Short mmCIF file of C-alpha atoms and ligand atoms in Angstrom, two decimals:
data_model
loop_
_atom_site.label_atom_id
_atom_site.label_comp_id
_atom_site.label_asym_id
_atom_site.label_seq_id
_atom_site.Cartn_x
_atom_site.Cartn_y
_atom_site.Cartn_z
CA MET A 1226 0.00 0.13 -0.18
CA LEU A 1227 1.06 3.48 -0.62
CA GLU A 1228 0.06 6.41 1.29
CA ILE A 1229 0.67 9.95 0.68
CA LYS A 1230 0.38 12.05 3.71
CA ASP A 1231 0.16 15.88 3.69
CA LEU A 1232 2.10 16.42 0.59
CA TYR A 1233 3.55 19.87 -0.11
CA PHE A 1234 5.76 21.18 -3.17
CA GLN A 1235 6.66 24.77 -3.41
CA PRO A 1236 10.01 25.49 -5.34
CA GLU A 1237 12.64 27.86 -4.11
CA GLY A 1238 10.64 31.44 -5.96
CA GLU A 1239 7.85 30.15 -7.04
CA ARG A 1240 3.79 28.81 -6.29
CA GLN A 1241 2.92 25.59 -4.24
CA ILE A 1242 2.53 23.86 -7.45
CA LEU A 1243 0.93 20.28 -5.02
CA LYS A 1244 -0.83 21.53 -1.64
CA ASN A 1245 -1.77 19.31 1.01
CA ILE A 1246 -2.32 15.66 -0.63
CA SER A 1247 -2.83 12.88 1.07
CA LEU A 1248 -4.11 9.99 -0.79
CA THR A 1249 -3.95 6.04 -0.51
CA ILE A 1250 -3.25 3.77 -2.69
CA PRO A 1251 -3.89 0.08 -1.77
CA ASP A 1252 -2.41 -2.96 -2.70
CA GLY A 1253 -3.63 -4.80 -5.91
CA LYS A 1254 -5.47 -1.82 -6.73
CA LEU A 1255 -5.96 0.51 -10.60
CA VAL A 1256 -6.49 4.42 -9.81
CA CYS A 1257 -6.49 6.63 -12.08
CA LEU A 1258 -5.79 10.43 -11.13
CA THR A 1259 -7.40 13.25 -13.94
CA GLY A 1260 -8.21 16.69 -14.05
CA PRO A 1261 -7.22 19.36 -15.83
CA ASN A 1262 -3.63 20.18 -17.69
CA GLY A 1263 -1.16 21.43 -15.14
CA GLY A 1264 -3.01 20.51 -11.91
CA GLY A 1265 -0.21 18.19 -10.38
CA LYS A 1266 -0.47 15.34 -11.70
CA THR A 1267 2.55 14.54 -13.52
CA THR A 1268 4.84 16.30 -10.14
CA LEU A 1269 3.07 13.96 -7.71
CA ALA A 1270 4.33 10.97 -10.01
CA LYS A 1271 7.20 12.48 -9.68
CA MET A 1272 7.24 12.38 -6.41
CA ILE A 1273 6.71 9.04 -6.26
CA ALA A 1274 9.17 7.89 -8.27
CA GLY A 1275 11.65 10.18 -5.90
CA VAL A 1276 12.08 11.91 -9.00
CA GLU A 1277 11.00 15.53 -7.62
CA LYS A 1278 11.83 16.18 -3.23
CA ALA A 1279 8.83 17.42 -1.59
CA THR A 1280 9.22 20.97 0.61
CA SER A 1281 7.24 18.40 3.55
CA GLY A 1282 5.70 15.93 3.98
CA ASP A 1283 6.08 11.82 3.85
CA ILE A 1284 4.65 9.14 1.59
CA LEU A 1285 4.88 5.44 2.94
CA LEU A 1286 5.68 2.17 1.23
CA ASP A 1287 3.76 -0.86 2.81
CA GLY A 1288 4.47 1.49 6.36
CA GLU A 1289 8.50 2.19 5.46
CA SER A 1290 8.56 6.22 4.92
CA ILE A 1291 10.97 6.49 1.55
CA ILE A 1292 10.86 10.26 1.33
CA ASP A 1293 14.16 10.45 2.45
CA LYS A 1294 15.13 7.47 -0.88
CA ASP A 1295 16.37 8.42 -4.57
CA PRO A 1296 14.88 7.65 -7.72
CA THR A 1297 16.80 4.19 -7.24
CA GLU A 1298 16.06 2.68 -3.75
CA ARG A 1299 12.06 3.49 -5.37
CA SER A 1300 12.94 1.26 -8.16
CA ARG A 1301 14.90 -1.94 -6.27
CA MET A 1302 11.68 -1.65 -3.65
CA GLY A 1303 9.85 -1.82 -6.26
CA ILE A 1304 8.44 1.83 -7.59
CA SER A 1305 8.02 1.47 -11.65
CA TYR A 1306 7.25 4.92 -12.86
CA ALA A 1307 6.81 5.72 -17.24
CA PHE A 1308 7.35 8.90 -17.97
CA GLN A 1309 4.51 11.34 -19.78
CA GLN A 1310 7.91 12.01 -21.81
CA PRO A 1311 10.12 9.64 -21.95
CA VAL A 1312 14.05 9.47 -22.15
CA ARG A 1313 16.00 8.18 -24.72
CA PHE A 1314 19.12 6.19 -24.34
CA LYS A 1315 21.85 6.21 -27.32
CA GLY A 1316 23.73 2.91 -28.01
CA ILE A 1317 21.59 0.19 -25.85
CA THR A 1318 19.06 -1.65 -27.95
CA VAL A 1319 15.24 -2.25 -27.06
CA ARG A 1320 16.03 -5.53 -26.41
CA GLU A 1321 19.51 -4.51 -23.86
CA LEU A 1322 17.07 -2.16 -22.37
CA LEU A 1323 14.02 -4.79 -21.84
CA CYS A 1324 16.66 -7.33 -20.02
CA LEU A 1325 17.96 -4.80 -18.42
CA ALA A 1326 14.51 -4.50 -16.82
CA LYS A 1327 13.92 -7.79 -16.14
CA GLY A 1328 17.01 -7.83 -14.37
CA GLY A 1329 19.32 -9.34 -16.80
CA THR A 1330 18.03 -11.65 -18.93
CA ALA A 1331 14.99 -12.58 -20.69
CA THR A 1332 13.70 -15.28 -23.27
CA GLU A 1333 12.86 -14.69 -26.26
CA ASP A 1334 8.85 -15.03 -26.06
CA GLU A 1335 8.93 -12.78 -23.37
CA LEU A 1336 10.62 -9.69 -24.96
CA ASN A 1337 8.31 -10.25 -28.37
CA GLU A 1338 5.40 -10.79 -25.56
CA VAL A 1339 5.85 -7.65 -23.86
CA LEU A 1340 6.71 -5.23 -27.53
CA ALA A 1341 2.92 -7.90 -28.90
CA SER A 1342 0.81 -6.25 -25.53
CA VAL A 1343 2.53 -2.55 -26.68
CA GLY A 1344 1.07 -2.85 -30.16
CA MET A 1345 4.72 -3.88 -31.67
CA GLU A 1346 6.09 -6.65 -33.83
CA GLY A 1347 10.42 -7.91 -32.35
CA SER A 1348 11.68 -8.57 -35.13
CA ALA A 1349 10.99 -5.12 -36.64
CA TYR A 1350 12.47 -2.64 -32.91
CA LEU A 1351 14.64 -5.68 -30.86
CA ASN A 1352 17.74 -4.80 -32.52
CA ARG A 1353 16.74 -0.90 -33.06
CA GLU A 1354 18.39 1.04 -30.42
CA VAL A 1355 17.30 3.24 -28.09
CA ASP A 1356 17.85 6.56 -29.76
CA THR A 1357 16.11 10.02 -31.53
CA HIS A 1358 15.54 7.79 -34.79
CA LEU A 1359 12.43 6.13 -33.05
CA SER A 1360 9.02 8.26 -32.60
CA GLY A 1361 7.32 9.64 -29.75
CA GLY A 1362 5.20 6.68 -30.02
CA GLU A 1363 7.53 3.58 -30.09
CA ILE A 1364 9.58 5.24 -27.20
CA LYS A 1365 6.90 5.31 -24.79
CA ARG A 1366 5.09 2.28 -25.57
CA ILE A 1367 8.84 0.60 -25.60
CA GLU A 1368 9.38 2.70 -22.08
CA ILE A 1369 5.79 0.46 -20.93
CA ALA A 1370 7.15 -2.34 -22.19
CA THR A 1371 9.97 -1.76 -20.06
CA VAL A 1372 7.77 -1.50 -17.20
CA LEU A 1373 6.02 -4.57 -17.84
CA MET A 1374 9.26 -6.48 -17.48
CA ARG A 1375 9.78 -5.45 -14.59
CA ASP A 1376 8.40 -7.07 -10.68
CA SER A 1377 6.83 -4.25 -9.89
CA LYS A 1378 4.60 -3.48 -6.66
CA LEU A 1379 3.54 -0.16 -7.55
CA ILE A 1380 3.99 1.01 -11.33
CA VAL A 1381 2.95 4.44 -12.22
CA PHE A 1382 1.97 5.47 -15.25
CA ASP A 1383 1.66 8.91 -16.93
CA GLU A 1384 -0.43 9.37 -19.57
CA PRO A 1385 0.17 6.49 -21.22
CA GLU A 1386 -2.79 7.82 -24.31
CA ALA A 1387 -0.13 9.64 -25.47
CA GLY A 1388 1.50 9.62 -28.98
CA ILE A 1389 0.02 6.38 -29.47
CA ASP A 1390 -2.43 5.23 -32.58
CA LEU A 1391 -6.32 3.79 -31.69
CA TRP A 1392 -5.67 0.22 -32.11
CA SER A 1393 -1.98 -0.12 -29.77
CA PHE A 1394 -4.25 1.94 -27.48
CA ASN A 1395 -6.86 -1.55 -27.51
CA SER A 1396 -3.77 -3.48 -27.04
CA LEU A 1397 -2.64 -0.94 -23.93
CA ILE A 1398 -6.57 -1.53 -22.58
CA ARG A 1399 -5.96 -4.62 -22.31
CA VAL A 1400 -2.77 -4.56 -20.78
CA PHE A 1401 -3.97 -2.68 -17.56
CA GLU A 1402 -6.65 -4.81 -17.47
CA GLU A 1403 -4.93 -7.96 -17.51
CA LEU A 1404 -2.08 -6.14 -14.75
CA ARG A 1405 -6.01 -5.18 -12.37
CA ASP A 1406 -7.76 -8.38 -12.71
CA SER A 1407 -3.87 -10.17 -11.57
CA ARG A 1408 -3.99 -7.85 -8.73
CA ARG A 1409 -0.05 -8.57 -8.39
CA CYS A 1410 0.65 -5.00 -8.70
CA SER A 1411 -0.93 -1.68 -7.46
CA MET A 1412 -1.47 1.07 -11.09
CA ILE A 1413 -1.08 5.15 -10.03
CA ILE A 1414 -2.58 6.22 -14.39
CA ILE A 1415 -2.06 9.31 -14.91
CA SER A 1416 -5.43 9.89 -18.07
CA HIS A 1417 -8.09 12.29 -19.45
CA GLN A 1418 -9.03 9.20 -21.26
CA GLU A 1419 -12.17 7.50 -20.22
CA ARG A 1420 -11.44 4.39 -21.40
CA ILE A 1421 -9.16 4.37 -18.96
CA LEU A 1422 -10.86 6.03 -15.94
CA SER A 1423 -14.06 3.69 -17.06
CA ILE A 1424 -11.41 0.56 -16.06
CA ALA A 1425 -9.99 2.32 -13.07
CA ASP A 1426 -10.72 1.38 -8.92
CA GLU A 1427 -11.02 4.02 -7.79
CA ILE A 1428 -11.10 8.12 -9.72
CA ALA A 1429 -9.05 11.46 -7.59
CA LEU A 1430 -9.28 14.52 -8.92
CA ILE A 1431 -6.40 16.64 -9.32
CA GLN A 1432 -6.82 20.26 -9.31
CA ASP A 1433 -4.98 23.06 -8.47
CA GLY A 1434 -2.44 21.12 -6.56
CA THR A 1435 -4.72 19.15 -4.69
CA VAL A 1436 -6.97 15.86 -4.81
CA GLY A 1437 -10.33 17.34 -5.47
CA ILE A 1438 -13.14 14.32 -5.46
CA HIS A 1439 -11.70 10.92 -4.44
CA GLY A 1440 -13.52 8.01 -4.25
CA SER A 1441 -14.87 4.58 -6.33
CA ARG A 1442 -15.39 4.83 -9.28
CA SER A 1443 -19.26 3.92 -9.58
CA THR A 1444 -19.39 7.07 -7.08
CA ILE A 1445 -17.34 9.40 -9.44
CA TYR A 1446 -16.28 9.00 -13.08
CA PRO A 1447 -20.15 9.75 -13.83
CA LEU A 1448 -19.90 12.83 -11.69
CA ILE A 1449 -16.31 13.60 -14.31
CA CYS A 1450 -17.67 11.86 -17.84
CA LYS A 1451 -20.51 12.50 -19.69
CA THR A 1452 -19.84 12.30 -23.74
CA ASP A 1453 -21.76 14.69 -24.84
CA CYS A 1454 -20.39 16.90 -22.58
CA ASP A 1455 -18.90 20.28 -24.92
CA ASP A 1456 -20.09 22.12 -23.26
CA CYS A 1457 -21.36 21.68 -19.60
CA ASP A 1458 -20.37 23.54 -16.78
CA SER A 1459 -19.79 20.27 -14.68
CA CYS A 1460 -17.09 17.67 -16.70
CA PHE A 1461 -13.43 18.16 -14.38
CA VAL A 1462 -11.63 16.53 -17.32
CA ARG A 1463 -11.56 18.00 -20.14
CA GLU A 1464 -11.04 21.99 -20.44
CA LYS A 1465 -12.74 23.79 -23.08
CA GLY A 1466 -11.50 22.98 -25.72
CA GLU A 1467 -9.03 20.03 -25.06
CA GLU A 1468 -7.65 17.58 -27.16
CA ILE A 1469 -7.24 14.44 -25.65
N1 LIG B 2593 9.96 22.28 -10.30
C1 LIG B 2593 8.78 23.24 -11.17
N2 LIG B 2593 9.58 23.90 -10.61
C2 LIG B 2593 8.52 25.24 -10.84
N3 LIG B 2593 7.25 25.16 -11.75
C3 LIG B 2593 6.89 23.92 -11.70
C4 LIG B 2593 7.72 23.09 -11.59
N4 LIG B 2593 7.08 20.70 -10.76
C5 LIG B 2593 6.12 21.40 -11.81
N5 LIG B 2593 5.90 22.82 -12.00
C6 LIG B 2593 4.25 23.54 -12.82
O1 LIG B 2593 3.45 23.16 -11.95
C7 LIG B 2593 2.58 23.06 -12.67
C8 LIG B 2593 2.08 22.17 -13.05
O2 LIG B 2593 2.58 20.71 -12.94
P1 LIG B 2593 2.91 19.57 -13.54
O3 LIG B 2593 2.45 18.49 -12.54
O4 LIG B 2593 2.75 18.73 -14.97
O5 LIG B 2593 0.58 18.96 -14.49
P2 LIG B 2593 0.19 17.97 -15.02
O6 LIG B 2593 0.26 16.83 -15.17
O7 LIG B 2593 -1.79 17.59 -14.26
O8 LIG B 2593 -0.84 18.63 -15.61
C9 LIG B 2593 2.87 23.53 -14.14
O9 LIG B 2593 2.02 24.58 -14.17
C10 LIG B 2593 4.26 23.61 -13.64
O10 LIG B 2593 4.75 24.21 -15.16
MG1 LIG B 2594 1.21 15.61 -16.80
#
């Protein structure tokens, strides 16, 4: 279980980005964070992964405070993070990256299977370098595959839908559903996508650096997702005119 307690973040000379965030991610649950752009979702994800350091507050994994641990230590403890904008690595192939994630080696079947789950052909990608020649969508899918190779306690996906075509997206949704049903790990998925929100156990709205509303999908989803609400005032998910 991940517990976030009274988290504040105010970079020097800046306004408060996160204010009094308290949130619990129960074991085996899929929790979606959603809300307007600039609300603080990515910042919160970075705090969980240890990439950014909170000004005050605490984060506990299975009762142990991880707030002073660096990203590598948190990763060893089982926290995986798929960035909104993944990093590229020159001189390393997709195969090597996936094997590293697995902890050393992986079979051809495992490699092909994990790439297929994000809509990619192993034969076309395994020997390619994870460099600037890959498109934004390809690098994003490879990063998600890397996270799936790890044995994680908690996975944070930051807008996994970004740059992903519809076909791969359908396959990705199935991956999330399978992970959710296996209950092997907890998942936080930051998303604006109604199809992702619709498979969550819980949904929390992050707005102006705080947790707005949080509860079960059945309670929150109808409040924030109305397919015919292009012009209504009660939809918090899409800012007016925002493309998904
Ligand atoms: N280190 C930082 N210094 C200054 N501003 C920051 C920093 N990190 C995030 N922000 C600002 O905080 C706000 C929230 O950003 P972000 O967490 O990326 O929002 P979201 O992911 O919900 O769209 C944005 O206005 C962003 O520019
Ligand atoms: Mg973001």
